[in-house]
Coordinates of C-alpha atoms in Angstrom, one line a residue:
M5 CA 138.7 62.4 85.3
E6 CA 138.8 59.3 83.1
S7 CA 135.9 56.9 83.7
T8 CA 138.3 54.0 84.1
A9 CA 139.9 55.6 87.1
V10 CA 136.8 55.9 89.2
E11 CA 136.8 53.9 92.5
I12 CA 134.0 55.7 94.2
L13 CA 130.9 57.0 92.4
L14 CA 129.0 59.6 94.4
V15 CA 125.5 60.2 93.1
E16 CA 124.1 63.2 95.1
D17 CA 122.0 66.2 94.0
N18 CA 122.6 68.3 97.1
A19 CA 125.8 70.3 96.5
D20 CA 126.4 70.8 100.2
D21 CA 126.0 67.1 101.1
A22 CA 128.2 66.2 98.1
E23 CA 130.9 68.6 99.3
L24 CA 130.8 67.3 102.8
T25 CA 131.0 63.7 101.6
I26 CA 134.0 64.5 99.3
R27 CA 135.8 66.4 102.1
A28 CA 135.3 63.5 104.6
L29 CA 136.7 61.0 102.1
R30 CA 139.6 63.3 101.2
K31 CA 140.5 63.7 104.8
H32 CA 141.2 60.0 105.0
H33 CA 142.7 59.8 101.5
L34 CA 139.8 57.9 100.1
A35 CA 138.7 60.3 97.4
N36 CA 141.6 60.2 95.0
N37 CA 139.5 58.5 92.3
L38 CA 136.0 59.8 93.1
L39 CA 133.5 60.9 90.5
H40 CA 130.5 63.0 91.7
L41 CA 127.4 62.9 89.5
Q42 CA 124.3 65.1 90.3
D43 CA 121.4 62.8 89.5
G44 CA 120.4 59.3 88.7
E45 CA 120.2 59.9 85.0
E46 CA 123.9 60.9 84.9
A47 CA 124.7 57.8 87.0
L48 CA 123.0 55.4 84.6
N49 CA 124.6 57.1 81.6
F50 CA 128.0 56.7 83.2
L51 CA 127.5 53.1 84.4
F52 CA 125.9 51.8 81.2
S53 CA 128.1 53.7 78.7
E54 CA 129.7 51.5 76.1
K55 CA 133.0 53.3 76.8
Q56 CA 132.9 52.4 80.5
S57 CA 135.0 49.3 81.0
N58 CA 136.0 49.5 84.7
M59 CA 133.3 49.8 87.3
P60 CA 133.6 51.7 90.5
K61 CA 134.5 49.8 93.7
L62 CA 131.7 51.6 95.6
I63 CA 128.6 53.6 94.7
L64 CA 127.3 56.1 97.3
L65 CA 123.8 56.8 96.2
D66 CA 121.2 59.3 97.3
L67 CA 117.6 58.2 97.3
K68 CA 115.6 61.4 96.4
M69 CA 117.0 63.0 93.3
P70 CA 115.6 64.7 90.2
K71 CA 115.2 63.0 86.8
V72 CA 115.9 59.4 88.0
D73 CA 115.7 58.6 91.7
G74 CA 118.0 56.3 93.7
L75 CA 115.5 53.4 93.7
E76 CA 115.5 53.3 89.9
V77 CA 119.3 53.5 89.7
L78 CA 119.6 50.7 92.2
R79 CA 117.0 48.6 90.3
K80 CA 119.0 48.9 87.1
I81 CA 122.4 48.2 88.8
K82 CA 121.1 45.1 90.6
A83 CA 119.3 43.8 87.4
D84 CA 122.5 43.8 85.4
Q85 CA 124.6 40.7 85.6
D86 CA 128.0 42.5 85.6
K87 CA 127.1 45.5 87.7
R88 CA 125.1 43.8 90.5
I89 CA 128.3 42.9 92.4
I90 CA 129.2 46.6 92.9
P91 CA 128.5 47.6 96.5
V92 CA 125.9 50.3 96.7
V93 CA 125.4 52.3 99.9
M94 CA 122.3 54.4 100.1
L95 CA 123.3 57.6 101.7
T96 CA 120.1 59.5 102.3
S97 CA 118.1 61.7 104.6
S98 CA 115.1 59.5 104.4
K99 CA 114.2 57.5 107.6
E100 CA 111.0 56.1 106.0
E101 CA 110.6 52.4 106.7
R102 CA 109.2 51.8 103.2
D103 CA 112.3 53.3 101.6
I104 CA 114.6 51.2 103.8
L105 CA 112.6 48.0 103.1
E106 CA 112.4 48.7 99.3
T107 CA 116.1 49.3 98.9
Y108 CA 116.9 46.1 100.8
K109 CA 114.5 44.2 98.6
L110 CA 116.3 45.5 95.6
G111 CA 119.7 44.4 96.9
I112 CA 121.2 47.5 98.6
N113 CA 124.4 46.7 100.5
A114 CA 123.9 49.3 103.3
Y115 CA 121.4 52.0 104.1
I116 CA 122.8 55.0 106.0
V117 CA 120.7 58.0 107.1
K118 CA 122.8 61.2 106.8
P119 CA 123.5 62.6 110.2
V120 CA 122.4 66.2 110.5
E121 CA 125.3 67.3 112.7
F122 CA 128.5 68.1 110.8
D123 CA 130.9 66.0 112.9
K124 CA 128.7 63.0 112.8
F125 CA 128.2 63.3 109.0
V126 CA 131.9 63.4 108.4
R127 CA 132.5 60.5 110.7
A128 CA 129.8 58.4 109.1
V129 CA 131.1 59.0 105.6
S130 CA 134.7 58.4 106.6
E131 CA 133.7 55.0 108.2
I132 CA 131.7 54.1 105.1
G133 CA 134.7 54.8 102.9
F134 CA 137.1 53.1 105.2
F135 CA 135.0 49.9 105.4
W136 CA 134.2 49.6 101.7
M137 CA 137.5 50.8 100.3
I138 CA 140.0 49.3 102.8
L139 CA 138.5 46.6 104.9
N140 CA 136.0 45.0 102.6
Q141 CA 137.4 42.3 100.3
A142 CA 135.7 42.7 96.9
P143 CA 136.0 40.4 93.9
T144 CA 138.4 41.5 91.3

């Protein structure tokens, strides 16, 4: 997939969660231009590549990842003048108040705790995708 075609950037190290997320978005025709990266380091390399001219319309970001965690990715995105407007949704299993508070201090757009039950997980991801890709009016 060309980097310029990416609309949704999914940054998730858990293969099962990534597959469920992609399936949920595909079910509602929201995953046509989705790129899945497995850790924060890959995400930063992608987002800050000199070759990368078009930014994703949405970043779904896991919090706890190897190499570079979601907090650091969020910190770098929100510190960059051009990238800070990209909506970032933290999609994580952490219910820790300190994680929620820290991500909001850094400028997260939404914090979603991954539901454990399959149907609820699929519904949550579908609603996230529908809101941010269809309903939300983003700057062009």
